[in-house]
């Protein structure tokens, strides 16, 4: 079982948005700079997140994204599901055709694991993550790094 880059990046970007939620609309370029995720990839992810109403956008100068729901109402599982990811640990994708056209010996084990992972991720909201000390420390470090980089570029030009 593995969670792909798409799911990981979507959760990371949504957490970044949640951490900066009180600062007005957040441009994807800001998230891109802080998280090292390409802007074009974020645009694809946020298109899907917007369709699922997990984010809303404001157009024009000073525009950007806001969370579409309260931070405590968005679970990690919601974000992963919105970008068409699953945390399926079965070899067959849940189709029960793991061994030719039949279910394999351990299908139920991996299906139960998938269910437990979903329950676990459903129980963690973005608010839960925002309130973690270590998450806030990393976010502050990222903010400072981006500010310092921008100042260095300004001074060099």
C-alpha positions as a printed Julia matrix, in Angstrom:
157×3 Matrix{Float64}:
   0.0     0.0     0.0
   1.21    3.45   -0.79
  -0.21    6.9    -0.86
   0.92    8.59   -4.06
   2.48   12.01   -4.47
  -0.9    13.42   -5.47
  -2.46   12.57   -2.12
   0.56   13.67   -0.1
   0.85   16.98   -1.94
  -2.88   17.65   -1.62
  -2.76   17.15    2.16
   0.4    19.27    2.43
  -1.11   22.11    0.37
  -4.37   22.04    2.32
  -2.5    22.1     5.62
  -0.45   25.06    4.39
  -3.69   26.82    3.42
  -5.18   26.05    6.84
  -2.08   27.4     8.61
  -2.34   30.7     6.7
  -6.14   30.9     6.62
  -6.47   34.12    8.63
  -4.28   36.1     6.22
  -6.8    36.56    3.41
  -6.75   34.71    0.08
  -3.61   32.61   -0.32
  -2.03   32.46   -3.78
  -0.94   29.07   -5.03
   2.46   30.62   -5.77
   2.9    31.18   -2.02
   2.08   27.55   -1.25
   4.39   26.48   -4.07
   7.27   28.51   -2.64
   6.78   27.27    0.92
   6.18   23.6     0.1
   8.33   23.06   -2.99
   5.39   21.82   -5.05
   5.21   22.99   -8.66
   2.62   25.64   -9.37
   1.12   23.7   -12.29
   0.69   20.62  -10.09
  -1.01   22.72   -7.4
  -3.37   24.16  -10.01
  -4.44   20.63  -10.96
  -4.93   19.61   -7.33
  -6.85   22.76   -6.42
  -9.16   22.3    -9.38
 -10.22   18.98   -7.88
 -10.37   20.38   -4.33
 -12.58   23.22   -5.56
 -14.97   20.77   -7.26
 -15.38   18.98   -3.92
 -15.92   22.38   -2.23
 -12.94   21.94    0.09
 -11.54   25.25   -1.18
 -12.99   28.37   -2.74
 -11.18   30.93   -4.84
 -11.12   34.69   -5.17
 -10.09   36.04   -8.57
  -8.13   39.11   -9.49
  -5.27   41.01   -7.89
  -4.87   39.9    -4.31
  -6.9    36.79   -5.08
  -6.19   33.26   -4.04
  -7.74   30.43   -2.11
  -9.62   29.97    1.15
 -10.77   26.81    2.83
 -14.27   25.91    1.64
 -15.3    24.59    5.06
 -14.25   25.26    8.64
 -10.79   23.84    9.34
 -12.21   21.39   11.88
 -14.67   19.98    9.3
 -12.07   18.91    6.73
 -10.46   15.54    7.38
  -7.3    14.19    5.83
  -9.46   11.47    4.24
 -11.66   14.18    2.66
  -8.61   15.76    1.02
  -7.22   12.46   -0.24
 -10.61   11.45   -1.62
 -11.09   14.81   -3.33
  -8.03   14.25   -5.51
  -9.23   10.75   -6.47
  -6.77    8.94   -4.28
  -7.45    5.94   -2.14
  -5.58    4.19    0.59
  -6.4     0.75   -0.71
  -3.9    -1.85    0.48
  -5.33   -4.66   -1.64
  -3.42   -5.82   -4.69
  -6.6    -5.85   -6.78
  -7.94   -2.4    -5.9
 -10.82   -3.99   -4.0
 -12.12   -5.93   -7.03
 -11.53   -9.33   -5.38
  -9.71  -10.62   -8.47
  -6.25  -10.65   -6.88
  -5.45  -14.15   -8.09
  -6.69  -14.42  -11.65
 -10.44  -13.95  -11.36
 -10.57  -15.04   -7.73
  -9.9   -13.46   -4.37
  -6.45  -14.15   -2.94
  -5.71  -15.77    0.4
  -5.03  -12.46    2.19
  -7.62  -10.22    0.5
  -9.67   -9.66    3.66
  -6.57   -8.79    5.68
  -5.57   -6.03    3.24
  -9.18   -4.88    2.91
  -9.44   -4.53    6.71
  -6.15   -2.61    6.77
  -7.51   -0.23    4.13
 -10.64    0.32    6.22
  -8.57    1.02    9.35
  -6.39    3.52    7.5
  -9.51    5.29    6.19
 -11.01    5.43    9.68
  -7.71    6.79   11.05
  -7.43    9.5     8.38
 -11.13   10.38    8.72
 -10.52   11.06   12.4
  -7.81   13.66   11.77
  -8.96   17.13   10.77
  -6.82   19.92    9.39
  -7.5    21.69   12.7
  -5.93   18.77   14.56
  -2.8    19.13   12.44
  -2.72   22.94   12.69
  -2.76   22.62   16.48
   0.29   20.37   16.59
   3.37   22.14   17.92
   5.73   20.45   15.48
   3.56   21.44   12.5
   3.55   25.08   13.61
   7.33   25.04   14.09
   7.89   23.71   10.58
   5.45   26.24    9.15
   7.25   29.12   10.87
  10.58   27.89    9.52
   9.15   27.68    6.0
   7.66   31.18    6.26
  10.99   32.64    7.35
  12.88   30.82    4.62
  10.54   32.17    1.92
  10.72   35.72    3.33
  14.53   35.58    3.51
  14.78   34.25   -0.05
  12.51   37.01   -1.33
  14.59   39.66    0.47
  17.82   38.28   -1.01
  16.35   38.38   -4.51
  15.2    41.95   -3.98
  18.63   43.04   -2.79
  20.34   41.3    -5.72
  18.24   43.11   -8.31
